[in-house]
GROMACS .gro file of C-alpha atoms in nm:
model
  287
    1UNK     CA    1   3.267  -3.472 -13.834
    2UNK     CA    2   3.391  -3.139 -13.736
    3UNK     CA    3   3.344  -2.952 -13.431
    4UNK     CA    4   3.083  -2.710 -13.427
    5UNK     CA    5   3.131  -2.389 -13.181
    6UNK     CA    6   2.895  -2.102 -13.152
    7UNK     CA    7   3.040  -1.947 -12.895
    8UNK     CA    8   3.395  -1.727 -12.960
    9UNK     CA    9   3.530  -1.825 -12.613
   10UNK     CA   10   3.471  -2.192 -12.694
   11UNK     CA   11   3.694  -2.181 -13.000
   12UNK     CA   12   3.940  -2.010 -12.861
   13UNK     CA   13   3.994  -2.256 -12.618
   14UNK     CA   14   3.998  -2.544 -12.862
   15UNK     CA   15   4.228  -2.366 -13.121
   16UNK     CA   16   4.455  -2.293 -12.830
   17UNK     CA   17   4.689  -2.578 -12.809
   18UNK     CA   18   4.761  -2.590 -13.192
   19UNK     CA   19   4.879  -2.199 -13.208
   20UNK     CA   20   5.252  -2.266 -13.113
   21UNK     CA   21   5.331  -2.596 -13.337
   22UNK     CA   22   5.096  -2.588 -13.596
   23UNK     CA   23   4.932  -2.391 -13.852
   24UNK     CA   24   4.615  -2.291 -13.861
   25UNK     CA   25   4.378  -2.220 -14.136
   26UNK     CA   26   4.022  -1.978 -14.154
   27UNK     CA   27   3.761  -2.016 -14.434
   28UNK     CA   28   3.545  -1.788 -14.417
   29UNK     CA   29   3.171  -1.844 -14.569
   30UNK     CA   30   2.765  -1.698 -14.522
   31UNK     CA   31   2.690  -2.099 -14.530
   32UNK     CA   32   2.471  -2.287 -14.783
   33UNK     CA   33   2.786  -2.465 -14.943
   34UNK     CA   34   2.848  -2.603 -15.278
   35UNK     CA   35   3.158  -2.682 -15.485
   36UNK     CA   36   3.382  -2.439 -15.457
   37UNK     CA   37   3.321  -2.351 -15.092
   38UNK     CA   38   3.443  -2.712 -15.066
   39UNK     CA   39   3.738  -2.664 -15.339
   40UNK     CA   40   3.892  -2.381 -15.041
   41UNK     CA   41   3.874  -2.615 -14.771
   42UNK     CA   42   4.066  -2.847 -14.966
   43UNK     CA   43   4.337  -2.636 -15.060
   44UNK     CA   44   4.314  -2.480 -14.696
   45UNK     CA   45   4.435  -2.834 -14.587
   46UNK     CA   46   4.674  -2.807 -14.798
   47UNK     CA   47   4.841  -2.509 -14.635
   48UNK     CA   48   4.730  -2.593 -14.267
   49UNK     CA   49   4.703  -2.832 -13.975
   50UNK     CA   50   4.376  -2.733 -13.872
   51UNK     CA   51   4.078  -2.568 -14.085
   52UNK     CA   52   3.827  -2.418 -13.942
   53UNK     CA   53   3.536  -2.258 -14.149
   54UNK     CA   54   3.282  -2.018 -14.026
   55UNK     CA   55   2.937  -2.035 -14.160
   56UNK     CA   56   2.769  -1.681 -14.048
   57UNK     CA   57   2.519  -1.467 -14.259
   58UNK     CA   58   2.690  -1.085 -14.167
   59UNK     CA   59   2.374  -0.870 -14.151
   60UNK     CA   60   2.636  -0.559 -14.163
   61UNK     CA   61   2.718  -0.628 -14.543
   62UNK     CA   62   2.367  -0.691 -14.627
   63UNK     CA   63   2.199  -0.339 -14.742
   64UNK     CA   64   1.844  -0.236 -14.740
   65UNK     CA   65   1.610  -0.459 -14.949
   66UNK     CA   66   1.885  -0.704 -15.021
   67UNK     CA   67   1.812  -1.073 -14.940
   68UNK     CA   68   1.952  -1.126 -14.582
   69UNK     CA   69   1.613  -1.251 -14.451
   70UNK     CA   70   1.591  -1.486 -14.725
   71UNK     CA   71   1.964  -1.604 -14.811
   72UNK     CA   72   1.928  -1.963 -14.725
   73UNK     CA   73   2.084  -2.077 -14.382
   74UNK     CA   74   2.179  -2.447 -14.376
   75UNK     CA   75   2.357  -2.543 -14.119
   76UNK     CA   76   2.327  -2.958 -14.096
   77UNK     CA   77   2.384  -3.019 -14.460
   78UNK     CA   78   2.729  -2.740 -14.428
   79UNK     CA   79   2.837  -2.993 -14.172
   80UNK     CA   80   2.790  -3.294 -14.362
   81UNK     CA   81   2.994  -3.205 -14.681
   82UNK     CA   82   3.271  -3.005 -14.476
   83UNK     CA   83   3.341  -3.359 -14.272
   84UNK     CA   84   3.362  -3.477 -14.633
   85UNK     CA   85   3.651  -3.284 -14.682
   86UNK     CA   86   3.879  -3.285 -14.372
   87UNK     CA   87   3.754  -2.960 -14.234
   88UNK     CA   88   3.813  -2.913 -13.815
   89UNK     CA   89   3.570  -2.702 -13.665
   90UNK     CA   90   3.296  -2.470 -13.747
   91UNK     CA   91   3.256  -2.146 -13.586
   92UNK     CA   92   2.894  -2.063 -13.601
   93UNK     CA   93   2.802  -1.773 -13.445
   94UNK     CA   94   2.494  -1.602 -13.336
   95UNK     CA   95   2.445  -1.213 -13.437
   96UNK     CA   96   2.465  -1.156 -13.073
   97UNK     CA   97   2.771  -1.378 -13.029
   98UNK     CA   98   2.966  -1.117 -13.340
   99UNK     CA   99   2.741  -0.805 -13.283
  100UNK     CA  100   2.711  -0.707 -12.850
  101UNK     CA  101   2.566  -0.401 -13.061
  102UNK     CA  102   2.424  -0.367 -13.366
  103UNK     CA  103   2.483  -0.159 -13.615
  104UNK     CA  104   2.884  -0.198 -13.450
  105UNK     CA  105   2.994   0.178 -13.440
  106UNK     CA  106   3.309   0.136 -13.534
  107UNK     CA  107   3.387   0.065 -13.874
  108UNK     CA  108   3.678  -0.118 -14.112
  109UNK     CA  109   3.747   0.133 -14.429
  110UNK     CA  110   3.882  -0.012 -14.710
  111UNK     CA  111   3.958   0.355 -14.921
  112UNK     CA  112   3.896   0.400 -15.268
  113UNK     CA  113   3.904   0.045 -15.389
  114UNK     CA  114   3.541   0.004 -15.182
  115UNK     CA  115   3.391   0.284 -15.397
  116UNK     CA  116   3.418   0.118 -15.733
  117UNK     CA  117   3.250  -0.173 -15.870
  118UNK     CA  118   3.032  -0.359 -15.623
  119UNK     CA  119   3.090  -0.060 -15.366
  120UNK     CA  120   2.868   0.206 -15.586
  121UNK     CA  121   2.532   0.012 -15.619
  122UNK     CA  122   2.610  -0.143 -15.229
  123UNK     CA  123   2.705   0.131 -15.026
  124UNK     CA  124   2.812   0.019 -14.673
  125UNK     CA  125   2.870  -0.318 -14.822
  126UNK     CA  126   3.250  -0.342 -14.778
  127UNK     CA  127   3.238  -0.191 -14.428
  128UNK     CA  128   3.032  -0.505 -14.360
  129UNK     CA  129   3.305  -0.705 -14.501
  130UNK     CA  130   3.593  -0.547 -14.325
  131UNK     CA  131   3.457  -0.535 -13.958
  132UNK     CA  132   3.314  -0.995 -13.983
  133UNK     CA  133   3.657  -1.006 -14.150
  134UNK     CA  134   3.838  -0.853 -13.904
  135UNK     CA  135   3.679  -1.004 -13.651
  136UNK     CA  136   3.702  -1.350 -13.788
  137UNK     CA  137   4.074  -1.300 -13.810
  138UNK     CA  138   4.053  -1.153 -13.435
  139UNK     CA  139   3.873  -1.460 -13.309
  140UNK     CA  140   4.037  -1.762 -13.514
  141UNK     CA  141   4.410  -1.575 -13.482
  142UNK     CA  142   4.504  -1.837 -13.826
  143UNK     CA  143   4.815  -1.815 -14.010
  144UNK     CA  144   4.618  -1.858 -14.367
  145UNK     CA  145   4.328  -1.722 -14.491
  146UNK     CA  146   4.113  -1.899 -14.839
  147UNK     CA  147   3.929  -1.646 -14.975
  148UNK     CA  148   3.746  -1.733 -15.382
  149UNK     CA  149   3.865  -1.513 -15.656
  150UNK     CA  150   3.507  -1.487 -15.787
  151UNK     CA  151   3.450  -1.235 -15.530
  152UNK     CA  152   3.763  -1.028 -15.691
  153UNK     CA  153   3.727  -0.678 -15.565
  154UNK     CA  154   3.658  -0.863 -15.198
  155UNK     CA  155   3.973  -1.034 -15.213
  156UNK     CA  156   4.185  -0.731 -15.278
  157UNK     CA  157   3.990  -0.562 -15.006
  158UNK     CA  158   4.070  -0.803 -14.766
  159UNK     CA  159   4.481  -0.779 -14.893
  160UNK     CA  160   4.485  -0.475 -14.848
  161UNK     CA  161   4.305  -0.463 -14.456
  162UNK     CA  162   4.596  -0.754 -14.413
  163UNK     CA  163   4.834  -0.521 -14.535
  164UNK     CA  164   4.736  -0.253 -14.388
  165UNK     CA  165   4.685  -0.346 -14.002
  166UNK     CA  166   4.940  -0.537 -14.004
  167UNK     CA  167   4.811  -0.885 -14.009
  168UNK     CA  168   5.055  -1.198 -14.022
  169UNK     CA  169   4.779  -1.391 -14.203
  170UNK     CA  170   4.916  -1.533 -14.573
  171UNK     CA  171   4.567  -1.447 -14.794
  172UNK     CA  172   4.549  -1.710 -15.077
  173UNK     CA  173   4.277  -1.614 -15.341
  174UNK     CA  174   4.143  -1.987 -15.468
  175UNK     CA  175   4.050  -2.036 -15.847
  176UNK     CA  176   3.691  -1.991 -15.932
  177UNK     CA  177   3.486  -2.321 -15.971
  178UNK     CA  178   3.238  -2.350 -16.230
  179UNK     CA  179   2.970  -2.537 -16.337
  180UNK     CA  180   3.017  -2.752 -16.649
  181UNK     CA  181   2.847  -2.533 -16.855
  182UNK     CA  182   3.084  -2.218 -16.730
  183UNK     CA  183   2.905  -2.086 -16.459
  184UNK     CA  184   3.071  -1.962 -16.180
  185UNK     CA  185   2.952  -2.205 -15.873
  186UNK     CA  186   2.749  -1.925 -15.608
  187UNK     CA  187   2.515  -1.996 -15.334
  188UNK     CA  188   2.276  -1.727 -15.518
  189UNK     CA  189   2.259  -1.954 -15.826
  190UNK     CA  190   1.959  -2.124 -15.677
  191UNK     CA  191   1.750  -1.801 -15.720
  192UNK     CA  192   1.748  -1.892 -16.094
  193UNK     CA  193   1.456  -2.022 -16.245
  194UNK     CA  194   1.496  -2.342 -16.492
  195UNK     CA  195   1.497  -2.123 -16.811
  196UNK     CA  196   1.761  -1.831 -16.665
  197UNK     CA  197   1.962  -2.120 -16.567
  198UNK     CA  198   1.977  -2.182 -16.909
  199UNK     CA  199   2.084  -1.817 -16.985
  200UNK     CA  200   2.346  -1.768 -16.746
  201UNK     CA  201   2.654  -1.988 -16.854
  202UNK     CA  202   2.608  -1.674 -17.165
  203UNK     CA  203   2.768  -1.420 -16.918
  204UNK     CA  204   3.122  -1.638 -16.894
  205UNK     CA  205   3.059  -1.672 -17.254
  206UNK     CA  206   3.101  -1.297 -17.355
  207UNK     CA  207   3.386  -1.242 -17.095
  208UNK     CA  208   3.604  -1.533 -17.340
  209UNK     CA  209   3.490  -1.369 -17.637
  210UNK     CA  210   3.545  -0.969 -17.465
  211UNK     CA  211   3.914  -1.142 -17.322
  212UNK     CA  212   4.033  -1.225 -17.668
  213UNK     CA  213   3.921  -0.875 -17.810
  214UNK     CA  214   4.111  -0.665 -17.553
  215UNK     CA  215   4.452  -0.913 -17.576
  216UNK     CA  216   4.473  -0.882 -17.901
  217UNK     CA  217   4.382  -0.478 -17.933
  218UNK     CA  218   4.270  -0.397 -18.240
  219UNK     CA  219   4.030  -0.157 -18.157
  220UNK     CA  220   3.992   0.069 -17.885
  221UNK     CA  221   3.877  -0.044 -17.566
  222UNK     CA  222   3.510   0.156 -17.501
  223UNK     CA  223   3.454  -0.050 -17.894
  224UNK     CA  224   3.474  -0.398 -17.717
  225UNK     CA  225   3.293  -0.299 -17.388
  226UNK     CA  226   2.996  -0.112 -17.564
  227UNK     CA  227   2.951  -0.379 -17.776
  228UNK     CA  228   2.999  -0.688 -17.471
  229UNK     CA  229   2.732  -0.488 -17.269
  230UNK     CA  230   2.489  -0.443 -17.577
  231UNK     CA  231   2.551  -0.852 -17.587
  232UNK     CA  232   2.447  -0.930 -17.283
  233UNK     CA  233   2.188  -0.745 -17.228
  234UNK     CA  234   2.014  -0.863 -17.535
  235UNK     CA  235   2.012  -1.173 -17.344
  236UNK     CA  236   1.830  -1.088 -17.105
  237UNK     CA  237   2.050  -0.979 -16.811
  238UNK     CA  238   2.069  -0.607 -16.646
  239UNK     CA  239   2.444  -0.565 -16.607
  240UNK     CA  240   2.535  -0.318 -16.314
  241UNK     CA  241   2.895  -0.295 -16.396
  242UNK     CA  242   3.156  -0.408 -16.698
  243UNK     CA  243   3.449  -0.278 -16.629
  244UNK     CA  244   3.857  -0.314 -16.730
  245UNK     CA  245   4.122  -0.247 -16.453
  246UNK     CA  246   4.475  -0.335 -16.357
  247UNK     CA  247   4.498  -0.635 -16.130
  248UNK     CA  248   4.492  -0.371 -15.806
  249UNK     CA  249   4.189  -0.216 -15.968
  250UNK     CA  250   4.343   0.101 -16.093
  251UNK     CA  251   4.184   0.247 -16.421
  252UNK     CA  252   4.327   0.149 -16.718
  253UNK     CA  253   4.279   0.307 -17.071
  254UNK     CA  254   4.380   0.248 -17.423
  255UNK     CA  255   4.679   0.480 -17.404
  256UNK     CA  256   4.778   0.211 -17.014
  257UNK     CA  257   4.690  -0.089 -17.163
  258UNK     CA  258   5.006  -0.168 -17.302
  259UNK     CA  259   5.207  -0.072 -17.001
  260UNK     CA  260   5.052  -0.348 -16.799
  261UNK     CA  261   5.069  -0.785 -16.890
  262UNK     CA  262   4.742  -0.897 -16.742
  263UNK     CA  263   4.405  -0.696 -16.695
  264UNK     CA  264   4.065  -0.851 -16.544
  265UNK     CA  265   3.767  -0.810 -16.635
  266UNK     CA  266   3.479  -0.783 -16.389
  267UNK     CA  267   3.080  -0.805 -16.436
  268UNK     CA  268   2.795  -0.838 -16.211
  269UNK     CA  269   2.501  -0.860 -16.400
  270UNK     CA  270   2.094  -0.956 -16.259
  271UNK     CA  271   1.947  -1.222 -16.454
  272UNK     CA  272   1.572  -1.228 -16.263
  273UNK     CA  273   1.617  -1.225 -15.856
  274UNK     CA  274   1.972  -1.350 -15.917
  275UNK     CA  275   2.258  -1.117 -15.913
  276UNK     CA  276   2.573  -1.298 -16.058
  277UNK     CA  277   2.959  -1.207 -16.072
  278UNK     CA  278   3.262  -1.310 -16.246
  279UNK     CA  279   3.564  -1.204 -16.383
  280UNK     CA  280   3.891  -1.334 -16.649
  281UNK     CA  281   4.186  -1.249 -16.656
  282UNK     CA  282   4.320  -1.080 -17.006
  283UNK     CA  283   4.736  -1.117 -17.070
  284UNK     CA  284   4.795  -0.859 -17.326
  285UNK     CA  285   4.962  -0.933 -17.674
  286UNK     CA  286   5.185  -0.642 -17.660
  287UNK     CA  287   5.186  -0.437 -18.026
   0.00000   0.00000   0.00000
């Protein structure tokens, strides 16, 4: 089983006498894990000597009305399938432990590529995200970081914070697990009754169907999007954003497409109390 720590001195001390001969790896996580929380561990050991994983639910990210109270906190069972996979140690921290004051006043900026996307519906959101990440790094001090690429725009956030203060952390972005049926794995999933459940697996669906449009550009690109988000919504889900950018999340148009070899395409969509995200990448048949 791994070690659990709640305290940040306490890990310190046990991390210490790995720092100068072996590598150490952080994977970050709110808890409640499934699949593909697992599916980073694993490829965490395969980068690292020691994993730890922190299971913390960051009130700073959470914004007003969102489901912080709620978001489901489950600390034994976490244990239990992280010893199934090699992992270390747990850091799992108090608020007190990662906030002496709360709200913090000083805050992480990420620059434009927080105002886009996620960032305009959840204001303050990334802020959250920089300072626990920032911190984590602080307190764990790892060589590699596992971070999932369903959370897209959050991985490029946290490159560019690497980047940026000059952390000597490698950042790998881990493929997104899904469910059989499509459906990328997320500990919100179980806010979905039996019959959404049903519905969701559609929203991977259109982003195949919306990839194979924009490769092979025949049309222009507002044509395919209008008619995706008319799609989906007839299903049933209330899409807050469907958007095409460059891999760095610059803007991209029909005059750019062809300047670039792969695009993404990100959606977050609700589908009842469940708000779900994914994303595909798009390589572009070039005309």
């Amino acid at each position: 089983m791994p070690t659990i720590h709640y305290h940040i001195s306490d890990l310190r001390v046990a991390l210490q006498p790995y720092r100068t001969a072996q590598r150490i790896a952080l994977v970050p996580t709110m808890g409640n894990l499934h699949d593909g929380h697992l599916e980073l561990v694993k490829i965490a050991k395969q980068h690292a000597d020691i994993v730890v994983v922190s299971i913390f639910v960051n009130p700073t990210q959470f914004g007003v009305g969102e489901d912080f109270d709620s978001y489901p906190r489950t600390l034994d069972e976490d244990v239990a399938k992280l010893a199934t996979v090699g992992a270390d140690y747990v850091f799992a921290p108090t608020i007190d432990e990662m906030y002496p004051v709360l709200p913090p006043p000083t805050t992480i900026l990420a620059g434009t590529i927080t105002e886009q996307l996620c960032g305009k519906t959840r204001p303050n959101h990334f802020d959250g995200v920089g300072i626990v990440v920032s911190k984590l790094f602080n307190i764990v001090q790892p060589n590699i970081a596992v971070f999932g690429q369903k959370d897209y725009q959050q991985l490029a956030i946290i490159k560019q914070l690497v980047r940026d203060l000059s952390y000597s952390i490698d950042i790998i972005g881990a493929p997104i697990i899904r469910a059989t049926d499509g459906l990328a794995l997320s500990s919100r999933n179980q806010y979905l009754s039996e019959s959404e459940r049903q519905t969701a697996p559609i929203l991977q669906q259109e982003l195949q169907y919306l990839a194979k449009q924009i490769s092979d550009n025949k049309q222009p690109l507002e044509v395919f999007l209008t008619a995706a988000h008319e799609r989906i919504t007839s299903a049933g889900f209330m899409i807050d954003y469907l958007e095409v950018k460059t891999t760095e999340l610059t803007a991209v148009d029909d005059e750019s497409i062809n300047n670039h070899q792969v695009l993404v395409i990100l959606v977050a969509a609700w589908l009842g109390r469940a708000r779900l995200l994914d994303n595909r990448l798009v390589t572009i048949n070039k005309v």
